[in-house]
PDB file of C-alpha atoms in Angstrom:
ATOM      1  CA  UNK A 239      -7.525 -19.985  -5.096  1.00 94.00           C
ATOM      2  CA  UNK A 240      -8.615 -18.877  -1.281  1.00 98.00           C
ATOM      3  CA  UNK A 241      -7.475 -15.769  -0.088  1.00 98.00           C
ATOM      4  CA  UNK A 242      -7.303 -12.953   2.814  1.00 98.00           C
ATOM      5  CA  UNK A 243      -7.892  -9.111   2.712  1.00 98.00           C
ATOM      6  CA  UNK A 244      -5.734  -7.193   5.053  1.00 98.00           C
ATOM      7  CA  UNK A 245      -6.716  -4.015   6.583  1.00 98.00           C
ATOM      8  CA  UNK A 246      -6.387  -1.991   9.513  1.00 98.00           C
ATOM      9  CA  UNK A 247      -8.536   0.719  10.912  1.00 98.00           C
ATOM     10  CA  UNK A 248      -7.997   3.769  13.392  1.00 97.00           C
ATOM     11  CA  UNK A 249     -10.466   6.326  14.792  1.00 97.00           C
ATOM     12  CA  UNK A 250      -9.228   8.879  12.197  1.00 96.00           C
ATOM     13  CA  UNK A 251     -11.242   6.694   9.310  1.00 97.00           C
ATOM     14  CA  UNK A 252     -14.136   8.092   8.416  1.00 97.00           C
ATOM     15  CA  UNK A 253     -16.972   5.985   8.678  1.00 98.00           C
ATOM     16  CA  UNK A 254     -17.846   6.529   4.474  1.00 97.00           C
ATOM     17  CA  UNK A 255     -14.921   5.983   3.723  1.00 97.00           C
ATOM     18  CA  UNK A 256     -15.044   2.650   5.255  1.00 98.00           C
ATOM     19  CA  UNK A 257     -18.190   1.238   4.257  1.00 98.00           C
ATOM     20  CA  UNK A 258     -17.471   2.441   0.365  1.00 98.00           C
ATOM     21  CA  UNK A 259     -13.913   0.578   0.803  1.00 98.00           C
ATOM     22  CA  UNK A 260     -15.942  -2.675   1.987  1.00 98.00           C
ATOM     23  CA  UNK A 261     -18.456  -2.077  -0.485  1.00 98.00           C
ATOM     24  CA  UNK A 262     -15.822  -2.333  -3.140  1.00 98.00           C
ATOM     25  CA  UNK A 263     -13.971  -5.303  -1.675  1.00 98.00           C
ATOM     26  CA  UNK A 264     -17.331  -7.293  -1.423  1.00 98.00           C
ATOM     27  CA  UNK A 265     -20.477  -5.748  -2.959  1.00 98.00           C
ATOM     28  CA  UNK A 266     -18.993  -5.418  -6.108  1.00 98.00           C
ATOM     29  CA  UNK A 267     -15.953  -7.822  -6.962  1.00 98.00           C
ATOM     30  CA  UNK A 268     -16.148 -10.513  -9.680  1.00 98.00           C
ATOM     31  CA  UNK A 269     -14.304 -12.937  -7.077  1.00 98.00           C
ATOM     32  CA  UNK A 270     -14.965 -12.315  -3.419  1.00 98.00           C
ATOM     33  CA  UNK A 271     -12.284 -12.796  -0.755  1.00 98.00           C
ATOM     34  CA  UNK A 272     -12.572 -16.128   1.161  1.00 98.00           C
ATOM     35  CA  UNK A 273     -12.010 -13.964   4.373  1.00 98.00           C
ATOM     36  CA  UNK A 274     -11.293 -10.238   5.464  1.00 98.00           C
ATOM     37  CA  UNK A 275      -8.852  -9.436   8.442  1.00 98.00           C
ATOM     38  CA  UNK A 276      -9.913  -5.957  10.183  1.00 98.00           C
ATOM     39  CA  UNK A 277      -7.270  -4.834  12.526  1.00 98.00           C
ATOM     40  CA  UNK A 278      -8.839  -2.254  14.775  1.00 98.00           C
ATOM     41  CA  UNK A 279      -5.703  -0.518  15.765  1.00 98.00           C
ATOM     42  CA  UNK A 280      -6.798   0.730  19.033  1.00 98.00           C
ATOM     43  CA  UNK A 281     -10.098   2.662  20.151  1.00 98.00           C
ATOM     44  CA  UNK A 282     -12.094   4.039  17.292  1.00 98.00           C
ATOM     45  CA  UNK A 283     -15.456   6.347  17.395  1.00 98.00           C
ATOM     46  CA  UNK A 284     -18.716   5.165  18.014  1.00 98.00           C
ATOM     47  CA  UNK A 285     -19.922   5.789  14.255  1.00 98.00           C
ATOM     48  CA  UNK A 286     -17.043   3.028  12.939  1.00 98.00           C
ATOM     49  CA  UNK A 287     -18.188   0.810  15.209  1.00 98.00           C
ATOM     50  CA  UNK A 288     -21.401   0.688  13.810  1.00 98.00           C
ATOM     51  CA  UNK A 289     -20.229   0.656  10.517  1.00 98.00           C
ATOM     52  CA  UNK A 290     -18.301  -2.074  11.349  1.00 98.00           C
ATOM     53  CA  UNK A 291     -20.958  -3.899  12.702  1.00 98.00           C
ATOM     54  CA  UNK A 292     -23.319  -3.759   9.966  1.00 98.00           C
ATOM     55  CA  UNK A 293     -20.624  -5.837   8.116  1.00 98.00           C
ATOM     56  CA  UNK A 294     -19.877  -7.822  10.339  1.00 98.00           C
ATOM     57  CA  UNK A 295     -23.701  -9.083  10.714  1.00 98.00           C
ATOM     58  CA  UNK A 296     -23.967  -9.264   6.776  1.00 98.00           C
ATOM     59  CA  UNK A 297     -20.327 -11.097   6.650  1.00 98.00           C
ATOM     60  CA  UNK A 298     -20.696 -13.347   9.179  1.00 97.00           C
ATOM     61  CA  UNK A 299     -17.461 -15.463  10.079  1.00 96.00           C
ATOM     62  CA  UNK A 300     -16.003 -13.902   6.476  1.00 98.00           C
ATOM     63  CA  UNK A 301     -15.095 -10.624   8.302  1.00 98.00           C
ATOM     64  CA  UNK A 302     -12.940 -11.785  11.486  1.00 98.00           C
ATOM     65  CA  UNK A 303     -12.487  -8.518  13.669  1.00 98.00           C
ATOM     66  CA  UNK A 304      -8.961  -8.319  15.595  1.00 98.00           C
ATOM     67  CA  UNK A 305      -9.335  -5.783  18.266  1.00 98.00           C
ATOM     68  CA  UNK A 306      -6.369  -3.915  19.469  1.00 98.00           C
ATOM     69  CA  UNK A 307      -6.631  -1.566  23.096  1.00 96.00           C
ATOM     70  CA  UNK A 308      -4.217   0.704  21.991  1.00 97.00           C
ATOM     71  CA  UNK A 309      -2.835   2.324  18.748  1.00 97.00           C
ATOM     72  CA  UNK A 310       0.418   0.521  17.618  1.00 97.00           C
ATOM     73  CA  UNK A 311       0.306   2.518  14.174  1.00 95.00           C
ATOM     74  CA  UNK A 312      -0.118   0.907  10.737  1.00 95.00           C
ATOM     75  CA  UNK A 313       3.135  -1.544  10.468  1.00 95.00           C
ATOM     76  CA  UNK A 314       2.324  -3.032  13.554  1.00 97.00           C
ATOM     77  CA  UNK A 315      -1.162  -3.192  13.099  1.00 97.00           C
ATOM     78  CA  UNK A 316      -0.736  -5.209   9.683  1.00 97.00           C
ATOM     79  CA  UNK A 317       1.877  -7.459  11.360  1.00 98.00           C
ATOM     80  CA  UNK A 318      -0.856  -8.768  14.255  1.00 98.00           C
ATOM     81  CA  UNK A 319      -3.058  -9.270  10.901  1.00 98.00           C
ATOM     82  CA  UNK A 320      -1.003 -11.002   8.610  1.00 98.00           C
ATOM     83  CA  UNK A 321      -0.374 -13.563  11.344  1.00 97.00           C
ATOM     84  CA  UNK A 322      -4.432 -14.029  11.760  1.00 98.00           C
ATOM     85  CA  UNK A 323      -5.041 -14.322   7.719  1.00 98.00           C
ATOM     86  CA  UNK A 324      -5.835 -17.851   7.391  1.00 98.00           C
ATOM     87  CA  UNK A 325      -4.472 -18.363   3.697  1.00 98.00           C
ATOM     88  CA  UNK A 326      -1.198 -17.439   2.017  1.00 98.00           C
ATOM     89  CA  UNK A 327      -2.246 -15.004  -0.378  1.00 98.00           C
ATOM     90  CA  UNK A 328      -3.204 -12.322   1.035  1.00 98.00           C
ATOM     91  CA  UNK A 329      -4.345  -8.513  -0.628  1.00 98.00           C
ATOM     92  CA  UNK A 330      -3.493  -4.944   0.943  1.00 98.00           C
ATOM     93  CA  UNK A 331      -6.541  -2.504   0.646  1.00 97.00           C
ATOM     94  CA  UNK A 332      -6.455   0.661   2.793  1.00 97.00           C
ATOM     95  CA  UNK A 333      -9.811   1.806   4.252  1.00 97.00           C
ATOM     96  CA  UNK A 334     -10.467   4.850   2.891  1.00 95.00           C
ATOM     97  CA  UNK A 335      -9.632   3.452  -0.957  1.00 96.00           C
ATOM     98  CA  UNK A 336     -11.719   1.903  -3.619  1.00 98.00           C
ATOM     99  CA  UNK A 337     -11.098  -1.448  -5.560  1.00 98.00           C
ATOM    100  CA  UNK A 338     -11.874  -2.072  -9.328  1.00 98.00           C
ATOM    101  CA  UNK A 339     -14.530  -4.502  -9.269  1.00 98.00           C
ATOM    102  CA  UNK A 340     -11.670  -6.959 -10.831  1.00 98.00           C
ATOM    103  CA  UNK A 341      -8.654  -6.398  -9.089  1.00 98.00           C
ATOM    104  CA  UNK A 342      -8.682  -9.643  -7.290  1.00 98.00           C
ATOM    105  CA  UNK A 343      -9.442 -11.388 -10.201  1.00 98.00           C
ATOM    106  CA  UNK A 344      -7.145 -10.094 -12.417  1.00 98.00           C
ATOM    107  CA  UNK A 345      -4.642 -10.704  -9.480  1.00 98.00           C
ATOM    108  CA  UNK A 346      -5.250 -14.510  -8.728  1.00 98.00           C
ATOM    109  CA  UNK A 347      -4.545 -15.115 -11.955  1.00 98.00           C
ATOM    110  CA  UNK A 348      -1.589 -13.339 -12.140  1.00 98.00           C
ATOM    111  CA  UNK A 349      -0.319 -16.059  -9.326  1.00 98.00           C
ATOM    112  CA  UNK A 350      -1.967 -19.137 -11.237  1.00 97.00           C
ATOM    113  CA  UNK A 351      -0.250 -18.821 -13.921  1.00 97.00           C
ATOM    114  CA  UNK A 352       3.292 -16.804 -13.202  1.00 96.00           C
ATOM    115  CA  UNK A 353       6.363 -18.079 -10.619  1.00 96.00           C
ATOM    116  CA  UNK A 354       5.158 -13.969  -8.515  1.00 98.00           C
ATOM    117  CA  UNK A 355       5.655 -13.676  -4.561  1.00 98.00           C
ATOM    118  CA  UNK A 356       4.228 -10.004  -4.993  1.00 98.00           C
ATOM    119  CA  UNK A 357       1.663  -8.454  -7.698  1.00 98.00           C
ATOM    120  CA  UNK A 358       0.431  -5.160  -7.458  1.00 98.00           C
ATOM    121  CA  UNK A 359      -0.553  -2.652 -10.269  1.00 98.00           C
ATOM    122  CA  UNK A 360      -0.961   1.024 -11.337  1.00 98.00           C
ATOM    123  CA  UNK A 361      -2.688   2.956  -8.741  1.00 97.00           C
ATOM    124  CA  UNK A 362      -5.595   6.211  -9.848  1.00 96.00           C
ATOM    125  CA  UNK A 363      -5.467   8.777  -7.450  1.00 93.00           C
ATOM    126  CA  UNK A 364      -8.575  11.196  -7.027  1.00 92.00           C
ATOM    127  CA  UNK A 365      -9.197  14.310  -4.018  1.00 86.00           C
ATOM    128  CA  UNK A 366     -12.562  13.768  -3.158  1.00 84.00           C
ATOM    129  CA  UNK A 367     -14.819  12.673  -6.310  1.00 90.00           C
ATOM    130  CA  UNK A 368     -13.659   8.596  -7.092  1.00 93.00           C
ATOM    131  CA  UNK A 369     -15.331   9.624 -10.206  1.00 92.00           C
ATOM    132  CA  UNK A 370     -12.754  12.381 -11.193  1.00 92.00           C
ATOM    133  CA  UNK A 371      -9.385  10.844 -11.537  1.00 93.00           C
ATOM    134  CA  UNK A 372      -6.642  13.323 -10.903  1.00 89.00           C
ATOM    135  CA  UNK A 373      -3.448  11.537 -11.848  1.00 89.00           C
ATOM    136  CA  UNK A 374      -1.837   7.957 -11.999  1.00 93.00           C
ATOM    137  CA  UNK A 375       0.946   5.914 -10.177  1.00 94.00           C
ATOM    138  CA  UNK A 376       2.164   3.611 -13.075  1.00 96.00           C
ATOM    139  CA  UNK A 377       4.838   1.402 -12.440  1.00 98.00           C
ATOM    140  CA  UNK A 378       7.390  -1.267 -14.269  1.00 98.00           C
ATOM    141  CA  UNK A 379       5.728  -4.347 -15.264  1.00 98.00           C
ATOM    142  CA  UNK A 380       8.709  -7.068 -14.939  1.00 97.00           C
ATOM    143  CA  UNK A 381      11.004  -7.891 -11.734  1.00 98.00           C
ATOM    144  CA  UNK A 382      14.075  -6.926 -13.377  1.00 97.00           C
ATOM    145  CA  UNK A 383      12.465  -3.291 -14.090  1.00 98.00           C
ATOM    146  CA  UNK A 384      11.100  -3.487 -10.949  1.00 98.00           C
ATOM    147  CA  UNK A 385      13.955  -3.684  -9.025  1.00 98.00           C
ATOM    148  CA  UNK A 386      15.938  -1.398 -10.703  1.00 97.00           C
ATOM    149  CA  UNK A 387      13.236   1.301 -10.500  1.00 97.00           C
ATOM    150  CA  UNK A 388      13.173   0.591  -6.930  1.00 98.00           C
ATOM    151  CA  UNK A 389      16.763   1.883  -6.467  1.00 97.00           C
ATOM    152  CA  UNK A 390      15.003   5.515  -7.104  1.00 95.00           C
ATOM    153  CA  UNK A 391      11.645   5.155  -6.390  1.00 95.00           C
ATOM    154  CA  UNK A 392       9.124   3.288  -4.698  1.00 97.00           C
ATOM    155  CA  UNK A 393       8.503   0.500  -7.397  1.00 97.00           C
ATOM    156  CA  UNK A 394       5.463  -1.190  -5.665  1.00 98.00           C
ATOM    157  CA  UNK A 395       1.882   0.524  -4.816  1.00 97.00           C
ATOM    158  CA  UNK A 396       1.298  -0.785  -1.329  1.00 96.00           C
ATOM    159  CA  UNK A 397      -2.658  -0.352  -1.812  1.00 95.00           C
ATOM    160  CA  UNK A 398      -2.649  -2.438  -4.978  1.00 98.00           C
ATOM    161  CA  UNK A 399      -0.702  -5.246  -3.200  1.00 98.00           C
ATOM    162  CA  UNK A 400      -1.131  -9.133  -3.004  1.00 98.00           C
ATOM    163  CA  UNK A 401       1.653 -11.325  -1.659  1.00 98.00           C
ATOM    164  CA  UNK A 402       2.466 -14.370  -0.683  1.00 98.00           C
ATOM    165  CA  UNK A 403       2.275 -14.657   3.443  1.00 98.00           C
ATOM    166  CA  UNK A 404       5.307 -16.897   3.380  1.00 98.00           C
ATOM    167  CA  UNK A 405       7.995 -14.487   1.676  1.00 97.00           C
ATOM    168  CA  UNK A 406       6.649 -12.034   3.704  1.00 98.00           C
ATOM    169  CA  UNK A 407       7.496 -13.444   7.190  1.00 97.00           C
ATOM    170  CA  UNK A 408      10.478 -14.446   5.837  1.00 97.00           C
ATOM    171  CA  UNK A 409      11.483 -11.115   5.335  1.00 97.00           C
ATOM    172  CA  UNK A 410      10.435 -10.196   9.070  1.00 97.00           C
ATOM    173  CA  UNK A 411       6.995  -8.432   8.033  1.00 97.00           C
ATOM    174  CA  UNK A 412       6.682  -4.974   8.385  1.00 97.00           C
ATOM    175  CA  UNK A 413       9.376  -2.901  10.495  1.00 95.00           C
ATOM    176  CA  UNK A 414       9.481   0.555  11.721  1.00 92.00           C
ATOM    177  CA  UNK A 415      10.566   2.885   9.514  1.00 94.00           C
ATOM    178  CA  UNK A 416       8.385   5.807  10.009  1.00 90.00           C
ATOM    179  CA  UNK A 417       6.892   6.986   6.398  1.00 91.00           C
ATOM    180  CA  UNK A 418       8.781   4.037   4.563  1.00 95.00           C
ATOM    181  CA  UNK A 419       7.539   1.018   6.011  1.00 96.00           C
ATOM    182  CA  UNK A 420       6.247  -0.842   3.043  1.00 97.00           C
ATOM    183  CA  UNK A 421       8.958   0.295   0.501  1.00 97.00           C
ATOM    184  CA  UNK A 422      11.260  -1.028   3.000  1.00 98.00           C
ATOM    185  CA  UNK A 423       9.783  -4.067   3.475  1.00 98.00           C
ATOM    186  CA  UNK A 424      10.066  -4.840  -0.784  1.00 98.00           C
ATOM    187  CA  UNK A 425      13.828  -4.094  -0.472  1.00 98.00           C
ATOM    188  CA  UNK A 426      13.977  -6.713   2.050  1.00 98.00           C
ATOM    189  CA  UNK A 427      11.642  -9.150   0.289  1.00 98.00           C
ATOM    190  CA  UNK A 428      13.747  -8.277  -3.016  1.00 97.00           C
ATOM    191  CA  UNK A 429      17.088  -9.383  -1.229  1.00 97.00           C
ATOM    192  CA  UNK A 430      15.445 -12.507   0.085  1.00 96.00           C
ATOM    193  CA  UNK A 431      14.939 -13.585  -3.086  1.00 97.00           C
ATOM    194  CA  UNK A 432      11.163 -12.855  -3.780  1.00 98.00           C
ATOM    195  CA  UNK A 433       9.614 -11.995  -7.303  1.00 98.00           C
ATOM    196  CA  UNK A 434       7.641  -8.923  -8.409  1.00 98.00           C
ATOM    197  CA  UNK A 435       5.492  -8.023 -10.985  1.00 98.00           C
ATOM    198  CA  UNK A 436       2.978  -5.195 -11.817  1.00 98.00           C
ATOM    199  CA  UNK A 437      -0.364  -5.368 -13.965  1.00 98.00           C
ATOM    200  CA  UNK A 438      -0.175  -2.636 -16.673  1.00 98.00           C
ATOM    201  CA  UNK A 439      -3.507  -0.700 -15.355  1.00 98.00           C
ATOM    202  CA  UNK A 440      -5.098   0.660 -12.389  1.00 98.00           C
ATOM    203  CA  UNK A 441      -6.767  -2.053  -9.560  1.00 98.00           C
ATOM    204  CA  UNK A 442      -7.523   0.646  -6.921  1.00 98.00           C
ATOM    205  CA  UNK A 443      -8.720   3.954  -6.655  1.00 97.00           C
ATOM    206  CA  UNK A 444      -6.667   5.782  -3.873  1.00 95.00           C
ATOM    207  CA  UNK A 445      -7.842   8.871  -2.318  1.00 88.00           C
ATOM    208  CA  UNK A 446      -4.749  10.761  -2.172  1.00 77.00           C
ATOM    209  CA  UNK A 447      -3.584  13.580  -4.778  1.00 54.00           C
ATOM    210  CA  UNK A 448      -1.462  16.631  -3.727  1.00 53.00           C
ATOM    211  CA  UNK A 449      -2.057  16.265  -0.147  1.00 52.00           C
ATOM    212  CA  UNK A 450       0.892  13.872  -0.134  1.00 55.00           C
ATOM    213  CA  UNK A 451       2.975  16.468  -1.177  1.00 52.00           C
ATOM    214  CA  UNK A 452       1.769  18.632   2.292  1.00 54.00           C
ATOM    215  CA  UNK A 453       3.169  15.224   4.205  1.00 57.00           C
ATOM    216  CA  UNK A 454       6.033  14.899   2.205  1.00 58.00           C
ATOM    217  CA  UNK A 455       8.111  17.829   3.205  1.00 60.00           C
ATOM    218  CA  UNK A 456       9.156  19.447   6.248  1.00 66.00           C
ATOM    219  CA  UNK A 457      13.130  18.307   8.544  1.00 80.00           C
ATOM    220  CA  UNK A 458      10.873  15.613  10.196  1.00 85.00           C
ATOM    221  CA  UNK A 459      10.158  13.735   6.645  1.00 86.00           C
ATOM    222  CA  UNK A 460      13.707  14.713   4.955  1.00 88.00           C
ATOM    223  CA  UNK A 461      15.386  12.993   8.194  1.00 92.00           C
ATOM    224  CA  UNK A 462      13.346  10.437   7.951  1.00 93.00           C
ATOM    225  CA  UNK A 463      14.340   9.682   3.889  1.00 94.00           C
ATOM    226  CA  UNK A 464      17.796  10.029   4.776  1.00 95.00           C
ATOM    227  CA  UNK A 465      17.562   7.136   7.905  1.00 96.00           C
ATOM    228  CA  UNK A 466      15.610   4.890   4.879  1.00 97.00           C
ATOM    229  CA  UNK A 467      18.270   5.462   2.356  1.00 97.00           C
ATOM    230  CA  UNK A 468      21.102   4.716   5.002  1.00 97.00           C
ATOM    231  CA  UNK A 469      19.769   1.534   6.125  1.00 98.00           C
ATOM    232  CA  UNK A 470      19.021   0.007   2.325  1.00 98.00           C
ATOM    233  CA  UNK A 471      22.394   1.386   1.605  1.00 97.00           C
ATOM    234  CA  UNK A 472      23.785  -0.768   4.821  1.00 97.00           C
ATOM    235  CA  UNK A 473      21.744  -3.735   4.054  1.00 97.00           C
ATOM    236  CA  UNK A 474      23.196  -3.730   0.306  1.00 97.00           C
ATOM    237  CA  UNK A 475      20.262  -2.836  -1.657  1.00 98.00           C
ATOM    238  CA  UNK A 476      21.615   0.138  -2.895  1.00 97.00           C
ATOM    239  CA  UNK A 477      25.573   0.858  -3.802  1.00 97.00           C
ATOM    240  CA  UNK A 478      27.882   3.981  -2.832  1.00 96.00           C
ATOM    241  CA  UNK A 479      27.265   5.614  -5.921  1.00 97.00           C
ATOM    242  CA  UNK A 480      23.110   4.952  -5.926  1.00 97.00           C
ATOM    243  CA  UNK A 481      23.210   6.088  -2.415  1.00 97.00           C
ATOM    244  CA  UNK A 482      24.697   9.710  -3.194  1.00 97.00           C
ATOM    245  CA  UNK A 483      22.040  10.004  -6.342  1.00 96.00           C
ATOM    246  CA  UNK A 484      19.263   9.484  -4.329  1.00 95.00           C
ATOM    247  CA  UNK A 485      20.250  11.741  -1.424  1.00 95.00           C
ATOM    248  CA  UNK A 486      21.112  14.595  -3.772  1.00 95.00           C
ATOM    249  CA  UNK A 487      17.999  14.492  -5.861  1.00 91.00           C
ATOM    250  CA  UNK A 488      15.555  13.778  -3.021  1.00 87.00           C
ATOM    251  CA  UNK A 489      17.269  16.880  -1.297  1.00 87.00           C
ATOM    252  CA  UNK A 490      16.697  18.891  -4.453  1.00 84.00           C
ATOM    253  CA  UNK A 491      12.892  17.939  -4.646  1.00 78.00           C
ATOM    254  CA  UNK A 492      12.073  18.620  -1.038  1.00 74.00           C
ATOM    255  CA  UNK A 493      13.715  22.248  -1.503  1.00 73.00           C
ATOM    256  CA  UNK A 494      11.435  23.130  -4.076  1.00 68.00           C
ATOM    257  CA  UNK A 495       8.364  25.238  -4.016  1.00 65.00           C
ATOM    258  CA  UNK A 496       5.120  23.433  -3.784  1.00 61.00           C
ATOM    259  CA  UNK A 497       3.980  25.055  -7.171  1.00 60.00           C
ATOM    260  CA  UNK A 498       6.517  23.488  -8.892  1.00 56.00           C
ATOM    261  CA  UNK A 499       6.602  20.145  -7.117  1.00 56.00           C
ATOM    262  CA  UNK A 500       2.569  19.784  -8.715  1.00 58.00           C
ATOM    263  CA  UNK A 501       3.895  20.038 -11.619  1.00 56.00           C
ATOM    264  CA  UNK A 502       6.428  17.129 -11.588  1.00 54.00           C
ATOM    265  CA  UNK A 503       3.732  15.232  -9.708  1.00 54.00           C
ATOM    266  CA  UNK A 504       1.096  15.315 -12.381  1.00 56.00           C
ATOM    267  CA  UNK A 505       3.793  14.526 -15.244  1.00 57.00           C
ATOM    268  CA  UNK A 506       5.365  11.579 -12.892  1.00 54.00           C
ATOM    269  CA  UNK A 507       1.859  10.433 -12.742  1.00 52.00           C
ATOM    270  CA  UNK A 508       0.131  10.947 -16.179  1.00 51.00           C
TER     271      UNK A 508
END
């Protein structure tokens, strides 16, 4: 089964981070993507570009470059990318994370032999050692678990992801909703019809851990939240009564004090 990687790259990606991201996608993967799609959303530093280079001479026509002259910001970026992937199923990997020298394979055959639009899987998080796990994202396994976690939480980890290109258009690709652009695009995908599923383990190592919870907070990110919830709550993904939930215990959480927000982190994520 042919497929695409998407990513997209800005001048904040450090060049390491990169090459050990491509290094996992290719050096080290049991089944090898037919093609990878590098968005390069606007100007980046002279040190990615010769990172990017180096792969591109050992890739060849496998690595097909899409150059952007300005930063549109990640939704955007993965939009103008999605529409250069040459095959339908196409995987998410972020730049600065690590896949599991099986995730595609374990994917693929996820899709070969289950009616899926979307697979994805539990997520490891670690600071700055890949070696030294910190804490996991596990999810539901089954679309009807899926979706009904989704009415609290984010149900899918966008890093993990592979999905079919088709459902994904149809659901108008990625739009702006600053912080919430990929859990938004799931509820859409969801009411179009499309069909989840999670593999019971970790596919990719994210480099993430309690700096999320430093992002996470502040009027900017709680306005934000509230605009998300709204417009799912509009769009008739979530009812009256789910609504109300979510916007009284997301208000509770972002009140709290970091020290005890770690906590619930870690035990969400064990």
């Amino acid at each position: 089964m042919n497929f695409s990687v998407l990513m997209s790259i800005y001048y904040k990606e450090k060049p390491e981070y990169f090459n050990r991201c491509m290094e996992s996608i290719w050096n080290e993967q049991s089944v090898k993507p037919n093609e990878i799609v590098l968005v390069e959303d606007g100007e980046l530093t002279q040190e990615l570009y010769e990172i990017i280079n180096i792969w591109k001479d050992k890739l060849g026509n496998n690595l097909k470059i899409i150059p952007l002259e300005k930063n549109v910001g990640l939704g955007d970026a993965l939009n103008i990318g999605l529409q250069e992937c040459s095959y339908e199923i196409v995987a998410r990997m972020d730049t600065d994370d690590i896949a599991m020298p099986d995730r595609f394979e374990k994917q693929l055959k996820v899709f070969e032999n289950n009616d899926v639009d979307i697979c994805s899987s539990w997520v490891s998080e670690f600071d700055n050692d890949e070696q030294e796990v910190i804490s996991y994202r596990k999810l539901p396994e089954n679309h009807k678990e899926i979706i009904e976690f989704a009415k609290k939480r984010n149900s899918i980890n966008h890093p993990a992801i592979m999905y079919k290109k088709s459902i994904v258009l149809r659901a108008g690709g990625y739009k702006k909703m600053m912080w919430f652009e990929d859990y938004y695009l799931w509820v859409r995908m969801t009411l179009k019809g499309a069909k989840f599923y999670n593999i019971q383990e970790p596919l990719v190592n994210m480099r993430a851990g309690y700096g999320q919870l430093e992002r996470r907070s502040g009027l900017n990110y709680i306005k934000a939240e509230m605009r998300f919830l709204n417009t799912i709550r509009k769009e008739g993904f979530l009812n009256s009564y789910e609504f109300v939930r979510n916007v009284i215990v997301r208000l509770i959480a972002r009140a709290m004090p970091k020290k005890v927000l770690k906590v619930i982190y870690k035990r969400l994520r064990s």
